[in-house]
PDB file of C-alpha atoms in Angstrom:
ATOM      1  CA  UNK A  12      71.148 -21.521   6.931  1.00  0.00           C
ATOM      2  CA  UNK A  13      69.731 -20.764  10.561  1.00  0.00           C
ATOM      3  CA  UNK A  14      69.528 -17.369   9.358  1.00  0.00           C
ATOM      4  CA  UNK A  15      67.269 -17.217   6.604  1.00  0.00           C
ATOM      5  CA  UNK A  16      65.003 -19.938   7.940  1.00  0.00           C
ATOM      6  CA  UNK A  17      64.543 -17.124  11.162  1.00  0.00           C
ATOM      7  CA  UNK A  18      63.963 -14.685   8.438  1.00  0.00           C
ATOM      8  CA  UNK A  19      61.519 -16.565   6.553  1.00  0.00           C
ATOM      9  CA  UNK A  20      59.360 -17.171  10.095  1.00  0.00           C
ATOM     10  CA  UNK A  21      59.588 -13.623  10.830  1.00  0.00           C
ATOM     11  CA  UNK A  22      58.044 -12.560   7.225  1.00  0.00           C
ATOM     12  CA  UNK A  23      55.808 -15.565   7.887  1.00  0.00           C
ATOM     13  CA  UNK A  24      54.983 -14.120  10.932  1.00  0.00           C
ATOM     14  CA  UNK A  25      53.862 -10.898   9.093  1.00  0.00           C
ATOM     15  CA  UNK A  26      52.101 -12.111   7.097  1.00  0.00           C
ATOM     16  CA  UNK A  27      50.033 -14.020   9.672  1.00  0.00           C
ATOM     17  CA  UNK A  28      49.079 -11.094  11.524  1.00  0.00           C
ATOM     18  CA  UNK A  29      47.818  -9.241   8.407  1.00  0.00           C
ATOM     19  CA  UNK A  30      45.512 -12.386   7.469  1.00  0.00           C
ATOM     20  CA  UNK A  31      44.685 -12.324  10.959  1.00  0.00           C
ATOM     21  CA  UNK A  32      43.627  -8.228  10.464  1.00  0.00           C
ATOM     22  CA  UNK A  33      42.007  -8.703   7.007  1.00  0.00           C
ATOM     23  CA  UNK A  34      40.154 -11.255   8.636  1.00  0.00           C
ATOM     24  CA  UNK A  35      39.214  -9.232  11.356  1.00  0.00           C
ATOM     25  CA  UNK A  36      37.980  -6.914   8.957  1.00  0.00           C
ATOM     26  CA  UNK A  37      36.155  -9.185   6.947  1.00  0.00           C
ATOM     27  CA  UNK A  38      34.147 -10.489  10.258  1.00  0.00           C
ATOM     28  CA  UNK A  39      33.372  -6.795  11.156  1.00  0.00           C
ATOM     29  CA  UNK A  40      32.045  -5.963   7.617  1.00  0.00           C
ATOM     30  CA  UNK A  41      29.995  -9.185   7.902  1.00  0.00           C
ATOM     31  CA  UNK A  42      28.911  -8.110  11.465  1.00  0.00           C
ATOM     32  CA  UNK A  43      27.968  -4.843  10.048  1.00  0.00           C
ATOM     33  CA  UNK A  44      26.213  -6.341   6.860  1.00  0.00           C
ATOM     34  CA  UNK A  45      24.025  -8.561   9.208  1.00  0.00           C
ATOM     35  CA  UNK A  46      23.029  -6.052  11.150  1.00  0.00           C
ATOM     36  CA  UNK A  47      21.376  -4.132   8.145  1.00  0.00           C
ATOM     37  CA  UNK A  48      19.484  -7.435   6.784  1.00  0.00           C
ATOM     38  CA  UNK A  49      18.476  -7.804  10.044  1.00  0.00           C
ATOM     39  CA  UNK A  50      16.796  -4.336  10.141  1.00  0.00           C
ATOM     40  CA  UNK A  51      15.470  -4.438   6.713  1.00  0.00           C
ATOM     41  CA  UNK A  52      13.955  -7.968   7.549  1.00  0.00           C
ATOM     42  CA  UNK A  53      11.957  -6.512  10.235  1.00  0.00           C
ATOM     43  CA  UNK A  54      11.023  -3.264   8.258  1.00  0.00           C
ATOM     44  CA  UNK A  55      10.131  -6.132   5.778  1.00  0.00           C
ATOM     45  CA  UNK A  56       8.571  -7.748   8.284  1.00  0.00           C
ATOM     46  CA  UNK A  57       6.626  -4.302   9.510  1.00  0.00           C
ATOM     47  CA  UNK A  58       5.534  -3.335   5.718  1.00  0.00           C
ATOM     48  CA  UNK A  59       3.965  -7.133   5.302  1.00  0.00           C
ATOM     49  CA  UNK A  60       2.084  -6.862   8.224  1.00  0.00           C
ATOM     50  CA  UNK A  61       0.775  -2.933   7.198  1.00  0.00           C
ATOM     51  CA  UNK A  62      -0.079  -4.382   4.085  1.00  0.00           C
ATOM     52  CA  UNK A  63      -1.993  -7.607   5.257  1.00  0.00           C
ATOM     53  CA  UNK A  64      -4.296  -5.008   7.988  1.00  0.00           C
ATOM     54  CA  UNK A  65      -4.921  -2.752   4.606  1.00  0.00           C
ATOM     55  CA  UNK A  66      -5.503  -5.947   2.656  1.00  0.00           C
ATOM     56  CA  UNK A  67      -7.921  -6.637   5.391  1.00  0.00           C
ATOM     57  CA  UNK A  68      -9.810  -3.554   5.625  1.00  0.00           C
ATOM     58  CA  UNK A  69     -10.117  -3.324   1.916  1.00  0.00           C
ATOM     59  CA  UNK A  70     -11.961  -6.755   1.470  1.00  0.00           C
ATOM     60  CA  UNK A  71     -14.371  -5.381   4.507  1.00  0.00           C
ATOM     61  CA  UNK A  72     -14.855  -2.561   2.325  1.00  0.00           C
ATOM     62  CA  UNK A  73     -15.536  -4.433  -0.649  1.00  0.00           C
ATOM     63  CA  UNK A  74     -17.892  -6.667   1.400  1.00  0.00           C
ATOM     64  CA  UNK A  75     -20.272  -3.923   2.461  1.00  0.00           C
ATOM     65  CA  UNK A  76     -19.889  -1.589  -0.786  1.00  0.00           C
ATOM     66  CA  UNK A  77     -20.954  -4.738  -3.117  1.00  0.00           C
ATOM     67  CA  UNK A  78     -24.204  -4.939  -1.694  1.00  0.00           C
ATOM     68  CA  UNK A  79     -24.998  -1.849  -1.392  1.00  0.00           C
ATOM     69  CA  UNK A  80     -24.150  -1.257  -4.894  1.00  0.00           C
ATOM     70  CA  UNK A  81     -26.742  -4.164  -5.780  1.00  0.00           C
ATOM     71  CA  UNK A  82     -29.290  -3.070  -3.963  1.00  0.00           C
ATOM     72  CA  UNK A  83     -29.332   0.242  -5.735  1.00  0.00           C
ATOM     73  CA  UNK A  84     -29.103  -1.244  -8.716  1.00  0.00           C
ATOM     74  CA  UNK A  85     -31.803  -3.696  -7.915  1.00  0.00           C
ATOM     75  CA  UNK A  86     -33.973  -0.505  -6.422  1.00  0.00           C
ATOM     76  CA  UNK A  87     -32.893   1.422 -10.268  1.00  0.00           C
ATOM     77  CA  UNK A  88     -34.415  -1.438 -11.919  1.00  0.00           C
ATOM     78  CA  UNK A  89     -37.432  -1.442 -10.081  1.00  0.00           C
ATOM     79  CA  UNK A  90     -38.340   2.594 -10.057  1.00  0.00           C
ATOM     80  CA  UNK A  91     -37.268   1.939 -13.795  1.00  0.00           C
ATOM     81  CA  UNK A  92     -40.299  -0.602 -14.271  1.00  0.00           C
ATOM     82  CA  UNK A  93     -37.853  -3.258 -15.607  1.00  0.00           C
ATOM     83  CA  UNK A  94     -38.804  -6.364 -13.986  1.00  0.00           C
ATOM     84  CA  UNK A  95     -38.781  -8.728 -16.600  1.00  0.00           C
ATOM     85  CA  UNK A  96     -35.003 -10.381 -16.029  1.00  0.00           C
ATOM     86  CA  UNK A  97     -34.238 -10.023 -20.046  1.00  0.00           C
ATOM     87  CA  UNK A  98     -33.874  -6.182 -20.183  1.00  0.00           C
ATOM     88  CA  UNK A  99     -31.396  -6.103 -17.129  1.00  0.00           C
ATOM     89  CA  UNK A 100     -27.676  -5.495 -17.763  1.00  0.00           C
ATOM     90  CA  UNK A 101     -25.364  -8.239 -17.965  1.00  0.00           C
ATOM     91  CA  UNK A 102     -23.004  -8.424 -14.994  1.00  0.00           C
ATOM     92  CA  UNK A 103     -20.978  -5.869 -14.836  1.00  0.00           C
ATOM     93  CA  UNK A 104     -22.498  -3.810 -17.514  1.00  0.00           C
ATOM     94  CA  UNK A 105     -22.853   0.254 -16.760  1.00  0.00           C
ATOM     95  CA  UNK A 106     -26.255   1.308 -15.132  1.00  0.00           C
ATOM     96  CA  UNK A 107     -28.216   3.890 -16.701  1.00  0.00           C
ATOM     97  CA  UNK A 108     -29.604   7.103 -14.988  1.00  0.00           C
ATOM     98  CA  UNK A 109     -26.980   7.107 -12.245  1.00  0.00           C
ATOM     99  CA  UNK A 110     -26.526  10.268 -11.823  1.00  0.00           C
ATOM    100  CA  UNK A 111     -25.385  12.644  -8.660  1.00  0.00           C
ATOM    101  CA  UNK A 112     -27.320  15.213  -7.414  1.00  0.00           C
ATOM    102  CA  UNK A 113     -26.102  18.887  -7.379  1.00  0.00           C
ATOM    103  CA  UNK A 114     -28.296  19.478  -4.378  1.00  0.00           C
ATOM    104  CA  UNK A 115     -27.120  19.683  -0.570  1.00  0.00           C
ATOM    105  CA  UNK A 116     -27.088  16.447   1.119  1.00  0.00           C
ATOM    106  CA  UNK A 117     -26.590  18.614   4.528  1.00  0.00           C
ATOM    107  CA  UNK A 118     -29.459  19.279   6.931  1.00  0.00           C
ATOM    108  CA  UNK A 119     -29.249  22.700   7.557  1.00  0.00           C
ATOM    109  CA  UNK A 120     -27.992  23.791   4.272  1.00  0.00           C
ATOM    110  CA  UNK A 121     -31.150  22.560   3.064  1.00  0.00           C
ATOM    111  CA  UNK A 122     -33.152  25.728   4.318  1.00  0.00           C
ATOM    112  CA  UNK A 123     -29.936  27.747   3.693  1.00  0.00           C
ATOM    113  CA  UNK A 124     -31.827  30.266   1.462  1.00  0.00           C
ATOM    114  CA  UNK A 125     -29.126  30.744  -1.902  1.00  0.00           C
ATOM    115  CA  UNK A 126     -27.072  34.196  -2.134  1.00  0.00           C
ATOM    116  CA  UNK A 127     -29.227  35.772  -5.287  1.00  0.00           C
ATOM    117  CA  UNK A 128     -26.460  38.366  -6.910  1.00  0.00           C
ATOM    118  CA  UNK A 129     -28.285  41.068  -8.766  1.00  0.00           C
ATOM    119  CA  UNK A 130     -26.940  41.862 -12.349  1.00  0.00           C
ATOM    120  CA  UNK A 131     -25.757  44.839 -13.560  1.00  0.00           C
ATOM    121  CA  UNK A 132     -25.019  46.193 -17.021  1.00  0.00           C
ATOM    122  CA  UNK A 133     -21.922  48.055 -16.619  1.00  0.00           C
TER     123      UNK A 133
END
């Protein structure tokens, strides 16, 4: 009877110290798992903070460009001859004769003299 009870503490024994290693290995994989929340957290972290300066910079945008955009309209109107309030667009509605001009916005292309290409028949 002493025998088998020394043979069951020696299997128990085993199987003690492979818990103990799977356990081991279960804190290492943990370990290892923390480590990469940890680093996407602060990429996380990073992005946010990109994202709130952009967020930023875009409302600045906004802030001058709205304006602006009035005051043109507001200067359309008036080369237009449209004071009276009833013929002006509702809020947000397209402008009319907006347009872009094809010609050189530049300084010195301005007395740039254009390349004339002669035609020939053949």
């Amino acid at each position: 009877m002493d025998r088998s009870c020394c043979e069951k503490n020696a299997a128990d024994a085993g199987s003690v110290a492979e818990l103990r290693a799977a356990l081991e290995k279960c804190r290492l994989e943990l370990s290892e798992k923390d480590g990469v929340i940890a680093d996407l957290r602060s990429r996380l972290e990073l992005q946010e903070g990109v994202s709130r300066d952009l967020e930023l910079q875009l409302g600045k945008f906004r802030a001058v460009l709205k304006p602006f955009t009035e005051q043109l309209a507001h200067n359309l109107r008036l080369s237009a001859g449209c004071q009276d309030q009833s013929s002006l667009p509702a809020a947000g509605a397209r402008l009319k004769r907006l347009a872009i001009s094809a010609e050189p916005v530049d300084v010195r292309l301005e007395h740039t003299p254009a390349k004339k290409v002669p035609k020939d028949d053949t």
